[in-house]
PDB file of C-alpha atoms in Angstrom:
ATOM      1  CA  MET A 864      19.119 -46.797  29.347  1.00  0.00           C
ATOM      2  CA  GLU A 865      22.745 -47.035  28.164  1.00  0.00           C
ATOM      3  CA  LYS A 866      21.926 -50.166  26.212  1.00  0.00           C
ATOM      4  CA  LYS A 867      19.132 -48.370  24.398  1.00  0.00           C
ATOM      5  CA  LYS A 868      21.473 -45.483  23.567  1.00  0.00           C
ATOM      6  CA  LYS A 869      24.116 -47.835  22.114  1.00  0.00           C
ATOM      7  CA  PHE A 870      21.446 -49.608  20.126  1.00  0.00           C
ATOM      8  CA  SER A 871      20.235 -46.278  18.709  1.00  0.00           C
ATOM      9  CA  LEU A 872      23.753 -45.248  17.727  1.00  0.00           C
ATOM     10  CA  ARG A 873      24.373 -48.617  16.089  1.00  0.00           C
ATOM     11  CA  LEU A 874      21.062 -48.321  14.259  1.00  0.00           C
ATOM     12  CA  LEU A 875      22.025 -44.842  13.064  1.00  0.00           C
ATOM     13  CA  GLY A 876      25.392 -46.116  11.853  1.00  0.00           C
ATOM     14  CA  ASN A 877      23.725 -48.930   9.919  1.00  0.00           C
ATOM     15  CA  ASP A 878      21.273 -46.480   8.433  1.00  0.00           C
ATOM     16  CA  LEU A 879      24.109 -44.165   7.362  1.00  0.00           C
ATOM     17  CA  ARG A 880      25.884 -47.011   5.604  1.00  0.00           C
ATOM     18  CA  LYS A 881      22.721 -48.338   4.003  1.00  0.00           C
ATOM     19  CA  TYR A 882      21.418 -44.991   2.748  1.00  0.00           C
ATOM     20  CA  SER A 883      24.690 -43.116   2.362  1.00  0.00           C
ATOM     21  CA  ASP A 884      23.656 -41.607  -0.994  1.00  0.00           C
ATOM     22  CA  ALA A 885      20.529 -40.043   0.522  1.00  0.00           C
ATOM     23  CA  TYR A 886      22.498 -38.574   3.437  1.00  0.00           C
ATOM     24  CA  ILE A 887      25.061 -37.095   1.065  1.00  0.00           C
ATOM     25  CA  LEU A 888      22.291 -35.429  -0.913  1.00  0.00           C
ATOM     26  CA  VAL A 889      20.881 -33.788   2.224  1.00  0.00           C
ATOM     27  CA  ILE A 890      24.241 -32.305   3.294  1.00  0.00           C
ATOM     28  CA  PRO A 891      23.873 -29.123   1.111  1.00  0.00           C
ATOM     29  CA  VAL A 892      20.427 -28.509   2.620  1.00  0.00           C
ATOM     30  CA  ILE A 893      21.795 -28.826   6.157  1.00  0.00           C
ATOM     31  CA  ILE A 894      24.682 -26.489   5.339  1.00  0.00           C
ATOM     32  CA  PHE A 895      22.272 -23.953   3.825  1.00  0.00           C
ATOM     33  CA  TYR A 896      20.103 -23.845   6.949  1.00  0.00           C
ATOM     34  CA  LEU A 897      23.100 -23.691   9.272  1.00  0.00           C
ATOM     35  CA  LEU A 898      24.694 -20.793   7.377  1.00  0.00           C
ATOM     36  CA  PHE A 899      21.661 -18.752   6.391  1.00  0.00           C
ATOM     37  CA  CYS A 900      19.035 -19.597   9.037  1.00  0.00           C
ATOM     38  CA  TYR A 901      20.767 -20.520  12.282  1.00  0.00           C
ATOM     39  CA  LYS A 902      24.122 -18.737  12.160  1.00  0.00           C
ATOM     40  CA  PRO A 903      22.542 -15.252  11.658  1.00  0.00           C
ATOM     41  CA  MET A 904      20.316 -15.782  14.706  1.00  0.00           C
ATOM     42  CA  TYR A 905      23.045 -14.489  17.004  1.00  0.00           C
ATOM     43  CA  GLY A 906      22.235 -11.083  15.465  1.00  0.00           C
ATOM     44  CA  ILE A 907      19.086 -10.862  17.591  1.00  0.00           C
ATOM     45  CA  LEU A 908      21.386  -9.675  20.366  1.00  0.00           C
ATOM     46  CA  ILE A 909      21.222  -6.177  18.915  1.00  0.00           C
ATOM     47  CA  ALA A 910      17.595  -5.995  20.105  1.00  0.00           C
ATOM     48  CA  PHE A 911      18.929  -5.988  23.657  1.00  0.00           C
ATOM     49  CA  LYS A 912      21.759  -3.543  23.005  1.00  0.00           C
ATOM     50  CA  ASP A 913      22.320   0.000  21.796  1.00  0.00           C
ATOM     51  CA  PHE A 914      23.867  -1.294  18.609  1.00  0.00           C
ATOM     52  CA  SER A 915      26.638   0.642  16.942  1.00  0.00           C
ATOM     53  CA  PRO A 916      28.148  -0.602  13.658  1.00  0.00           C
ATOM     54  CA  ALA A 917      31.545   0.712  14.745  1.00  0.00           C
ATOM     55  CA  ALA A 918      31.501  -1.268  17.996  1.00  0.00           C
ATOM     56  CA  GLY A 919      29.890  -4.365  16.522  1.00  0.00           C
ATOM     57  CA  ILE A 920      27.331  -6.640  18.126  1.00  0.00           C
ATOM     58  CA  TRP A 921      29.511  -7.817  21.010  1.00  0.00           C
ATOM     59  CA  GLY A 922      31.093  -4.429  21.576  1.00  0.00           C
ATOM     60  CA  SER A 923      27.830  -2.493  21.814  1.00  0.00           C
ATOM     61  CA  ASP A 924      26.476  -1.641  25.262  1.00  0.00           C
ATOM     62  CA  TRP A 925      23.453  -3.368  26.753  1.00  0.00           C
ATOM     63  CA  THR A 926      20.344  -1.217  27.067  1.00  0.00           C
ATOM     64  CA  SER A 927      18.806  -0.211  30.357  1.00  0.00           C
ATOM     65  CA  GLY A 928      15.889  -2.178  31.775  1.00  0.00           C
ATOM     66  CA  HIS A 929      17.958  -5.372  31.860  1.00  0.00           C
ATOM     67  CA  GLY A 930      18.276  -5.237  28.085  1.00  0.00           C
ATOM     68  CA  PHE A 931      14.546  -4.874  27.409  1.00  0.00           C
ATOM     69  CA  GLN A 932      14.369  -1.096  27.018  1.00  0.00           C
ATOM     70  CA  HIS A 933      13.633  -1.222  23.282  1.00  0.00           C
ATOM     71  CA  PHE A 934      10.752  -3.609  23.893  1.00  0.00           C
ATOM     72  CA  ILE A 935       9.395  -1.349  26.636  1.00  0.00           C
ATOM     73  CA  ASP A 936       9.664   1.698  24.364  1.00  0.00           C
ATOM     74  CA  PHE A 937       7.785  -0.125  21.632  1.00  0.00           C
ATOM     75  CA  PHE A 938       4.976  -1.305  23.918  1.00  0.00           C
ATOM     76  CA  GLN A 939       4.558   2.210  25.309  1.00  0.00           C
ATOM     77  CA  SER A 940       4.708   3.994  21.958  1.00  0.00           C
ATOM     78  CA  TYR A 941       1.779   5.453  20.052  1.00  0.00           C
ATOM     79  CA  TYR A 942       2.502   3.155  17.110  1.00  0.00           C
ATOM     80  CA  PHE A 943       2.174  -0.125  19.020  1.00  0.00           C
ATOM     81  CA  THR A 944      -1.633  -0.272  19.069  1.00  0.00           C
ATOM     82  CA  ARG A 945      -1.982   1.070  15.531  1.00  0.00           C
ATOM     83  CA  ILE A 946       0.433  -1.243  13.759  1.00  0.00           C
ATOM     84  CA  LEU A 947      -0.664  -4.291  15.761  1.00  0.00           C
ATOM     85  CA  LYS A 948      -4.289  -3.605  14.861  1.00  0.00           C
ATOM     86  CA  ASN A 949      -3.454  -2.979  11.196  1.00  0.00           C
ATOM     87  CA  THR A 950      -1.361  -6.140  10.990  1.00  0.00           C
ATOM     88  CA  LEU A 951      -4.119  -8.296  12.448  1.00  0.00           C
ATOM     89  CA  VAL A 952      -6.836  -6.684  10.311  1.00  0.00           C
ATOM     90  CA  VAL A 953      -4.911  -7.105   7.049  1.00  0.00           C
ATOM     91  CA  SER A 954      -3.704 -10.620   7.889  1.00  0.00           C
ATOM     92  CA  LEU A 955      -6.958 -12.025   9.262  1.00  0.00           C
ATOM     93  CA  THR A 956      -8.980 -10.482   6.430  1.00  0.00           C
ATOM     94  CA  SER A 957      -6.588 -12.066   3.939  1.00  0.00           C
ATOM     95  CA  ILE A 958      -7.012 -15.428   5.653  1.00  0.00           C
ATOM     96  CA  LEU A 959     -10.788 -15.107   5.934  1.00  0.00           C
ATOM     97  CA  PHE A 960     -11.298 -14.335   2.248  1.00  0.00           C
ATOM     98  CA  GLY A 961      -8.038 -15.446   0.651  1.00  0.00           C
ATOM     99  CA  PHE A 962      -7.554 -18.867   2.213  1.00  0.00           C
ATOM    100  CA  PRO A 963     -10.860 -20.436   1.043  1.00  0.00           C
ATOM    101  CA  ALA A 964     -10.492 -19.017  -2.495  1.00  0.00           C
ATOM    102  CA  PRO A 965      -7.980 -21.633  -3.814  1.00  0.00           C
ATOM    103  CA  VAL A 966     -10.024 -24.420  -2.224  1.00  0.00           C
ATOM    104  CA  ILE A 967     -13.187 -23.217  -3.955  1.00  0.00           C
ATOM    105  CA  LEU A 968     -11.377 -22.832  -7.290  1.00  0.00           C
ATOM    106  CA  ALA A 969      -9.924 -26.345  -6.983  1.00  0.00           C
ATOM    107  CA  LEU A 970     -13.377 -27.771  -6.276  1.00  0.00           C
ATOM    108  CA  LEU A 971     -14.824 -25.951  -9.289  1.00  0.00           C
ATOM    109  CA  LEU A 972     -12.001 -27.075 -11.570  1.00  0.00           C
ATOM    110  CA  ASN A 973     -12.462 -30.629 -10.323  1.00  0.00           C
ATOM    111  CA  GLU A 974     -16.051 -30.565 -11.562  1.00  0.00           C
ATOM    112  CA  ILE A 975     -15.098 -29.543 -15.105  1.00  0.00           C
ATOM    113  CA  ARG A 976     -15.236 -32.473 -17.490  1.00  0.00           C
ATOM    114  CA  ASN A 977     -13.807 -30.705 -20.564  1.00  0.00           C
ATOM    115  CA  GLU A 978     -10.067 -31.285 -20.019  1.00  0.00           C
ATOM    116  CA  LYS A 979      -8.962 -28.655 -22.544  1.00  0.00           C
ATOM    117  CA  PHE A 980     -11.119 -25.952 -20.988  1.00  0.00           C
ATOM    118  CA  LYS A 981      -9.963 -27.043 -17.533  1.00  0.00           C
ATOM    119  CA  ARG A 982      -6.270 -26.739 -18.447  1.00  0.00           C
ATOM    120  CA  VAL A 983      -6.750 -23.329 -20.075  1.00  0.00           C
ATOM    121  CA  THR A 984      -8.700 -22.028 -17.066  1.00  0.00           C
ATOM    122  CA  GLN A 985      -6.101 -23.318 -14.626  1.00  0.00           C
ATOM    123  CA  THR A 986      -3.248 -21.806 -16.625  1.00  0.00           C
ATOM    124  CA  ILE A 987      -4.918 -18.408 -16.806  1.00  0.00           C
ATOM    125  CA  SER A 988      -5.698 -18.479 -13.068  1.00  0.00           C
ATOM    126  CA  TYR A 989      -2.125 -19.068 -11.917  1.00  0.00           C
ATOM    127  CA  MET A 990      -0.395 -16.782 -14.418  1.00  0.00           C
ATOM    128  CA  PRO A 991      -0.617 -13.700 -12.120  1.00  0.00           C
ATOM    129  CA  HIS A 992       1.580 -15.538  -9.607  1.00  0.00           C
ATOM    130  CA  PHE A 993       4.534 -15.213 -11.996  1.00  0.00           C
ATOM    131  CA  ILE A 994       4.112 -11.502 -12.646  1.00  0.00           C
ATOM    132  CA  SER A 995       6.664  -9.308 -10.888  1.00  0.00           C
ATOM    133  CA  LEU A 996       5.290  -7.737  -7.712  1.00  0.00           C
ATOM    134  CA  VAL A 997       6.453  -4.323  -8.912  1.00  0.00           C
ATOM    135  CA  VAL A 998       4.435  -4.769 -12.098  1.00  0.00           C
ATOM    136  CA  VAL A 999       1.410  -6.018 -10.157  1.00  0.00           C
ATOM    137  CA  CYS A1000       1.484  -3.013  -7.817  1.00  0.00           C
ATOM    138  CA  SER A1001       1.836  -0.679 -10.796  1.00  0.00           C
ATOM    139  CA  MET A1002      -1.241  -2.292 -12.329  1.00  0.00           C
ATOM    140  CA  ILE A1003      -3.145  -1.949  -9.052  1.00  0.00           C
ATOM    141  CA  LYS A1004      -2.282   1.732  -8.813  1.00  0.00           C
ATOM    142  CA  MET A1005      -3.306   2.306 -12.404  1.00  0.00           C
ATOM    143  CA  PHE A1006      -6.608   0.403 -12.114  1.00  0.00           C
ATOM    144  CA  THR A1007      -7.549   2.100  -8.809  1.00  0.00           C
ATOM    145  CA  SER A1008      -6.594   5.634  -9.799  1.00  0.00           C
ATOM    146  CA  ASP A1009      -9.309   8.262 -10.239  1.00  0.00           C
ATOM    147  CA  LYS A1010      -9.472   7.378 -13.950  1.00  0.00           C
ATOM    148  CA  GLY A1011      -8.780   3.678 -13.507  1.00  0.00           C
ATOM    149  CA  PHE A1012     -10.849   0.752 -14.720  1.00  0.00           C
ATOM    150  CA  VAL A1013     -11.791  -0.502 -11.246  1.00  0.00           C
ATOM    151  CA  THR A1014     -12.709   2.987 -10.069  1.00  0.00           C
ATOM    152  CA  TYR A1015     -14.875   3.449 -13.158  1.00  0.00           C
ATOM    153  CA  LEU A1016     -16.735   0.181 -12.503  1.00  0.00           C
ATOM    154  CA  LEU A1017     -17.335   1.170  -8.875  1.00  0.00           C
ATOM    155  CA  SER A1018     -18.619   4.573  -9.964  1.00  0.00           C
ATOM    156  CA  LEU A1019     -21.314   2.826 -12.017  1.00  0.00           C
ATOM    157  CA  VAL A1020     -22.775   1.423  -8.802  1.00  0.00           C
ATOM    158  CA  GLY A1021     -22.421   4.628  -6.819  1.00  0.00           C
ATOM    159  CA  GLY A1022     -18.780   4.396  -5.773  1.00  0.00           C
ATOM    160  CA  PRO A1023     -16.509   7.451  -5.487  1.00  0.00           C
ATOM    161  CA  GLU A1024     -14.517   8.582  -8.528  1.00  0.00           C
ATOM    162  CA  VAL A1025     -11.288   9.076  -6.591  1.00  0.00           C
ATOM    163  CA  SER A1026      -8.048   7.136  -6.340  1.00  0.00           C
ATOM    164  CA  LEU A1027      -8.846   4.279  -3.968  1.00  0.00           C
ATOM    165  CA  LEU A1028      -5.317   4.180  -2.567  1.00  0.00           C
ATOM    166  CA  THR A1029      -5.659   7.722  -1.249  1.00  0.00           C
ATOM    167  CA  LYS A1030      -8.506   6.695   1.058  1.00  0.00           C
ATOM    168  CA  PRO A1031      -7.563   4.686   4.199  1.00  0.00           C
ATOM    169  CA  GLN A1032     -10.833   2.736   4.228  1.00  0.00           C
ATOM    170  CA  TYR A1033     -10.180   1.211   0.798  1.00  0.00           C
ATOM    171  CA  PHE A1034      -6.633  -0.041   1.377  1.00  0.00           C
ATOM    172  CA  VAL A1035      -7.508  -3.394   2.994  1.00  0.00           C
ATOM    173  CA  PRO A1036     -10.091  -4.386   0.319  1.00  0.00           C
ATOM    174  CA  VAL A1037      -7.653  -3.455  -2.472  1.00  0.00           C
ATOM    175  CA  TYR A1038      -4.820  -5.369  -0.798  1.00  0.00           C
ATOM    176  CA  VAL A1039      -6.877  -8.491  -0.077  1.00  0.00           C
ATOM    177  CA  LEU A1040      -8.688  -8.712  -3.430  1.00  0.00           C
ATOM    178  CA  SER A1041      -5.506  -8.152  -5.420  1.00  0.00           C
ATOM    179  CA  GLY A1042      -3.823 -10.834  -3.311  1.00  0.00           C
ATOM    180  CA  ILE A1043      -6.591 -13.297  -4.122  1.00  0.00           C
ATOM    181  CA  TRP A1044      -6.215 -12.509  -7.824  1.00  0.00           C
ATOM    182  CA  GLN A1045      -2.468 -13.108  -7.594  1.00  0.00           C
ATOM    183  CA  GLU A1046      -2.438 -16.375  -5.665  1.00  0.00           C
ATOM    184  CA  ILE A1047      -5.768 -18.149  -6.167  1.00  0.00           C
ATOM    185  CA  GLY A1048      -4.615 -20.228  -9.120  1.00  0.00           C
ATOM    186  CA  TRP A1049      -1.220 -21.093  -7.691  1.00  0.00           C
ATOM    187  CA  GLY A1050      -2.726 -22.109  -4.353  1.00  0.00           C
ATOM    188  CA  ALA A1051      -5.319 -24.295  -6.083  1.00  0.00           C
ATOM    189  CA  ILE A1052      -2.571 -26.568  -7.464  1.00  0.00           C
ATOM    190  CA  ILE A1053      -1.995 -28.124  -4.028  1.00  0.00           C
ATOM    191  CA  TYR A1054      -5.676 -28.880  -3.548  1.00  0.00           C
ATOM    192  CA  LEU A1055      -6.031 -30.264  -7.067  1.00  0.00           C
ATOM    193  CA  ALA A1056      -3.190 -32.657  -6.264  1.00  0.00           C
ATOM    194  CA  ALA A1057      -4.981 -33.674  -3.061  1.00  0.00           C
ATOM    195  CA  LEU A1058      -8.231 -34.177  -4.996  1.00  0.00           C
ATOM    196  CA  SER A1059      -6.523 -36.519  -7.426  1.00  0.00           C
ATOM    197  CA  GLY A1060      -5.629 -38.807  -4.516  1.00  0.00           C
ATOM    198  CA  ILE A1061      -9.210 -39.417  -3.410  1.00  0.00           C
ATOM    199  CA  ASP A1062     -10.375 -42.986  -4.005  1.00  0.00           C
ATOM    200  CA  GLN A1063     -12.854 -42.931  -6.890  1.00  0.00           C
ATOM    201  CA  ASP A1064     -14.707 -45.888  -5.396  1.00  0.00           C
ATOM    202  CA  LEU A1065     -15.988 -43.528  -2.715  1.00  0.00           C
ATOM    203  CA  TYR A1066     -17.723 -41.432  -5.369  1.00  0.00           C
ATOM    204  CA  GLU A1067     -19.181 -44.564  -6.917  1.00  0.00           C
ATOM    205  CA  ALA A1068     -20.527 -45.685  -3.540  1.00  0.00           C
ATOM    206  CA  ALA A1069     -21.994 -42.216  -2.943  1.00  0.00           C
ATOM    207  CA  ARG A1070     -23.732 -42.267  -6.344  1.00  0.00           C
ATOM    208  CA  ILE A1071     -25.187 -45.702  -5.597  1.00  0.00           C
ATOM    209  CA  ASP A1072     -26.591 -44.269  -2.374  1.00  0.00           C
ATOM    210  CA  GLY A1073     -28.264 -41.515  -4.387  1.00  0.00           C
ATOM    211  CA  ALA A1074     -25.910 -38.651  -3.574  1.00  0.00           C
ATOM    212  CA  GLY A1075     -25.753 -35.844  -6.127  1.00  0.00           C
ATOM    213  CA  ARG A1076     -22.687 -33.751  -6.934  1.00  0.00           C
ATOM    214  CA  TRP A1077     -23.266 -31.400  -4.000  1.00  0.00           C
ATOM    215  CA  LYS A1078     -23.664 -34.269  -1.513  1.00  0.00           C
ATOM    216  CA  GLN A1079     -20.562 -35.947  -2.946  1.00  0.00           C
ATOM    217  CA  THR A1080     -18.612 -32.735  -2.442  1.00  0.00           C
ATOM    218  CA  LEU A1081     -19.758 -32.428   1.166  1.00  0.00           C
ATOM    219  CA  HIS A1082     -19.328 -36.047   2.202  1.00  0.00           C
ATOM    220  CA  VAL A1083     -16.496 -37.311  -0.025  1.00  0.00           C
ATOM    221  CA  THR A1084     -14.461 -34.491  -1.559  1.00  0.00           C
ATOM    222  CA  LEU A1085     -14.099 -32.141   1.406  1.00  0.00           C
ATOM    223  CA  PRO A1086     -13.341 -34.905   3.938  1.00  0.00           C
ATOM    224  CA  GLY A1087     -10.816 -36.297   1.449  1.00  0.00           C
ATOM    225  CA  ILE A1088      -8.798 -33.069   1.359  1.00  0.00           C
ATOM    226  CA  SER A1089      -9.508 -31.924   4.919  1.00  0.00           C
ATOM    227  CA  GLY A1090      -6.018 -32.956   6.067  1.00  0.00           C
ATOM    228  CA  THR A1091      -4.394 -30.822   3.383  1.00  0.00           C
ATOM    229  CA  ILE A1092      -6.662 -27.876   4.202  1.00  0.00           C
ATOM    230  CA  ILE A1093      -5.804 -28.065   7.905  1.00  0.00           C
ATOM    231  CA  ILE A1094      -2.057 -28.282   7.275  1.00  0.00           C
ATOM    232  CA  MET A1095      -2.163 -25.310   4.892  1.00  0.00           C
ATOM    233  CA  LEU A1096      -4.234 -23.332   7.399  1.00  0.00           C
ATOM    234  CA  LEU A1097      -1.745 -24.100  10.172  1.00  0.00           C
ATOM    235  CA  MET A1098       1.122 -22.887   8.003  1.00  0.00           C
ATOM    236  CA  ARG A1099      -0.851 -19.764   7.131  1.00  0.00           C
ATOM    237  CA  MET A1100      -1.629 -19.065  10.778  1.00  0.00           C
ATOM    238  CA  GLY A1101       2.074 -19.398  11.563  1.00  0.00           C
ATOM    239  CA  ASN A1102       2.602 -16.289   9.448  1.00  0.00           C
ATOM    240  CA  VAL A1103      -0.393 -14.363  10.753  1.00  0.00           C
ATOM    241  CA  MET A1104       1.829 -11.463  11.811  1.00  0.00           C
ATOM    242  CA  ASN A1105       3.948 -11.517   8.664  1.00  0.00           C
ATOM    243  CA  VAL A1106       2.112  -9.305   6.210  1.00  0.00           C
ATOM    244  CA  GLY A1107       4.311  -8.962   3.138  1.00  0.00           C
ATOM    245  CA  PHE A1108       5.911  -5.554   3.462  1.00  0.00           C
ATOM    246  CA  GLU A1109       7.094  -5.379  -0.175  1.00  0.00           C
ATOM    247  CA  LYS A1110       3.589  -5.088  -1.562  1.00  0.00           C
ATOM    248  CA  ILE A1111       2.444  -2.677   1.124  1.00  0.00           C
ATOM    249  CA  ILE A1112       5.497  -0.448   0.660  1.00  0.00           C
ATOM    250  CA  LEU A1113       4.813  -0.336  -3.074  1.00  0.00           C
ATOM    251  CA  LEU A1114       1.163   0.578  -2.493  1.00  0.00           C
ATOM    252  CA  TYR A1115       0.937   2.780   0.571  1.00  0.00           C
ATOM    253  CA  ASN A1116       1.576   6.471   1.074  1.00  0.00           C
ATOM    254  CA  ASP A1117       1.531   9.010   3.898  1.00  0.00           C
ATOM    255  CA  GLY A1118      -2.225   9.501   3.581  1.00  0.00           C
ATOM    256  CA  ILE A1119      -3.137   5.876   4.405  1.00  0.00           C
ATOM    257  CA  TYR A1120      -0.606   5.044   7.136  1.00  0.00           C
ATOM    258  CA  GLU A1121      -3.441   4.732   9.648  1.00  0.00           C
ATOM    259  CA  THR A1122      -4.673   1.528   7.980  1.00  0.00           C
ATOM    260  CA  ALA A1123      -1.721   0.447   5.802  1.00  0.00           C
ATOM    261  CA  ASP A1124       1.193   0.638   8.244  1.00  0.00           C
ATOM    262  CA  VAL A1125       1.922  -2.857   9.630  1.00  0.00           C
ATOM    263  CA  ILE A1126       4.687  -4.345  11.759  1.00  0.00           C
ATOM    264  CA  SER A1127       6.901  -5.342   8.826  1.00  0.00           C
ATOM    265  CA  THR A1128       6.759  -1.882   7.207  1.00  0.00           C
ATOM    266  CA  PHE A1129       7.329  -0.254  10.608  1.00  0.00           C
ATOM    267  CA  VAL A1130      10.462  -2.390  11.077  1.00  0.00           C
ATOM    268  CA  TYR A1131      11.622  -1.424   7.584  1.00  0.00           C
ATOM    269  CA  ARG A1132      11.185   2.291   8.240  1.00  0.00           C
ATOM    270  CA  LYS A1133      12.786   2.261  11.664  1.00  0.00           C
ATOM    271  CA  GLY A1134      15.674   0.006  10.716  1.00  0.00           C
ATOM    272  CA  LEU A1135      16.649   1.033   7.195  1.00  0.00           C
ATOM    273  CA  LEU A1136      15.356   4.600   6.950  1.00  0.00           C
ATOM    274  CA  ASP A1137      15.725   5.892  10.521  1.00  0.00           C
ATOM    275  CA  PHE A1138      18.790   3.709  11.347  1.00  0.00           C
ATOM    276  CA  GLN A1139      17.266   2.540  14.638  1.00  0.00           C
ATOM    277  CA  TRP A1140      18.629  -0.985  14.231  1.00  0.00           C
ATOM    278  CA  SER A1141      18.201  -2.164  17.810  1.00  0.00           C
ATOM    279  CA  TYR A1142      14.667  -0.814  18.103  1.00  0.00           C
ATOM    280  CA  SER A1143      13.580  -2.394  14.807  1.00  0.00           C
ATOM    281  CA  ALA A1144      15.198  -5.698  15.811  1.00  0.00           C
ATOM    282  CA  ALA A1145      13.195  -5.676  19.046  1.00  0.00           C
ATOM    283  CA  VAL A1146       9.973  -5.136  17.094  1.00  0.00           C
ATOM    284  CA  GLY A1147      10.928  -7.943  14.726  1.00  0.00           C
ATOM    285  CA  ILE A1148      11.555 -10.338  17.629  1.00  0.00           C
ATOM    286  CA  PHE A1149       8.166  -9.467  19.121  1.00  0.00           C
ATOM    287  CA  ASN A1150       6.610 -10.275  15.749  1.00  0.00           C
ATOM    288  CA  SER A1151       8.398 -13.635  15.506  1.00  0.00           C
ATOM    289  CA  VAL A1152       7.485 -14.650  19.058  1.00  0.00           C
ATOM    290  CA  ILE A1153       3.798 -13.984  18.407  1.00  0.00           C
ATOM    291  CA  ASN A1154       3.946 -16.069  15.210  1.00  0.00           C
ATOM    292  CA  PHE A1155       5.653 -18.895  17.103  1.00  0.00           C
ATOM    293  CA  ILE A1156       3.024 -18.869  19.852  1.00  0.00           C
ATOM    294  CA  VAL A1157       0.162 -18.807  17.330  1.00  0.00           C
ATOM    295  CA  VAL A1158       1.431 -21.797  15.351  1.00  0.00           C
ATOM    296  CA  ILE A1159       2.072 -23.792  18.550  1.00  0.00           C
ATOM    297  CA  VAL A1160      -1.438 -23.088  19.869  1.00  0.00           C
ATOM    298  CA  PHE A1161      -3.226 -23.852  16.599  1.00  0.00           C
ATOM    299  CA  ASN A1162      -1.142 -26.971  16.008  1.00  0.00           C
ATOM    300  CA  ARG A1163      -2.085 -28.274  19.471  1.00  0.00           C
ATOM    301  CA  ILE A1164      -5.764 -27.467  18.910  1.00  0.00           C
ATOM    302  CA  SER A1165      -5.695 -29.203  15.518  1.00  0.00           C
ATOM    303  CA  ARG A1166      -3.983 -32.282  16.940  1.00  0.00           C
ATOM    304  CA  LYS A1167      -6.458 -32.489  19.808  1.00  0.00           C
ATOM    305  CA  PHE A1168      -9.683 -32.105  17.846  1.00  0.00           C
ATOM    306  CA  GLY A1169      -8.791 -33.070  14.280  1.00  0.00           C
ATOM    307  CA  GLU A1170      -5.909 -35.516  14.736  1.00  0.00           C
ATOM    308  CA  VAL A1171      -3.983 -33.629  12.038  1.00  0.00           C
ATOM    309  CA  SER A1172      -0.962 -31.505  12.882  1.00  0.00           C
ATOM    310  CA  LEU A1173       2.409 -30.306  11.630  1.00  0.00           C
ATOM    311  CA  TRP A1174       4.188 -32.424  14.259  1.00  0.00           C
TER     312      TRP A1174
END
């Protein structure tokens, strides 16, 4: 065992000398993660304490319930069920409709033979990704107001002529559809890159066997990018509880809290507006733990049945 350890250390030393330039280049990345990702993690202690800025993290008293009082209060509160349900509804709906959208767009763009039209279409589709979120939310509010363009179109097919963001039942559709519009083109870039790596001889063999474009898509294209799709889905599932609070905060109001209030916005309100730092930290830790469990479970399932995983 000791011999193997010495061999590993010697191998590492040889590798460091051989690829010293590469290791030097990675030093800033390591420092960044140590300073901004790992060092701040000691701050999670405030979730188990009655944090006071004057006393500091170490000087603040531990809460009752062996330090878990804030977690207990959250689980027993009226908001727990509501915000957990809203978070899952918004996130899973976004995944259900938003995740396949870039894949479908990439497949459609891959079928276009006019390169100029293809480039123009792709450029137009990913332009919304670069628009400021504040501007996007302003546009959404304007288009979904009682006199907005979207509201007018819906009224033509029997929809209500009211501001959609004042009705709780319309928040999730507005959020999800606007998210698809924002990210569909940008997300398609990854799948277009994966499509370019498929061996063209496979298409030729499929054509010889009499397969049309649809059969080629099913039996060549989709299997060729299935690994990329699974990896992207795993990464998306790892953030299933992280619904972007910036967009929701810019869109929601008191009248639609019952469907728009999610864990991230709840943490924002409790921590920054109500100054309940320890309580909000406890909610944030609960959120992170659930995300961690979800990504572990889905990664194991993917590795077992699809032989593709993050690690």
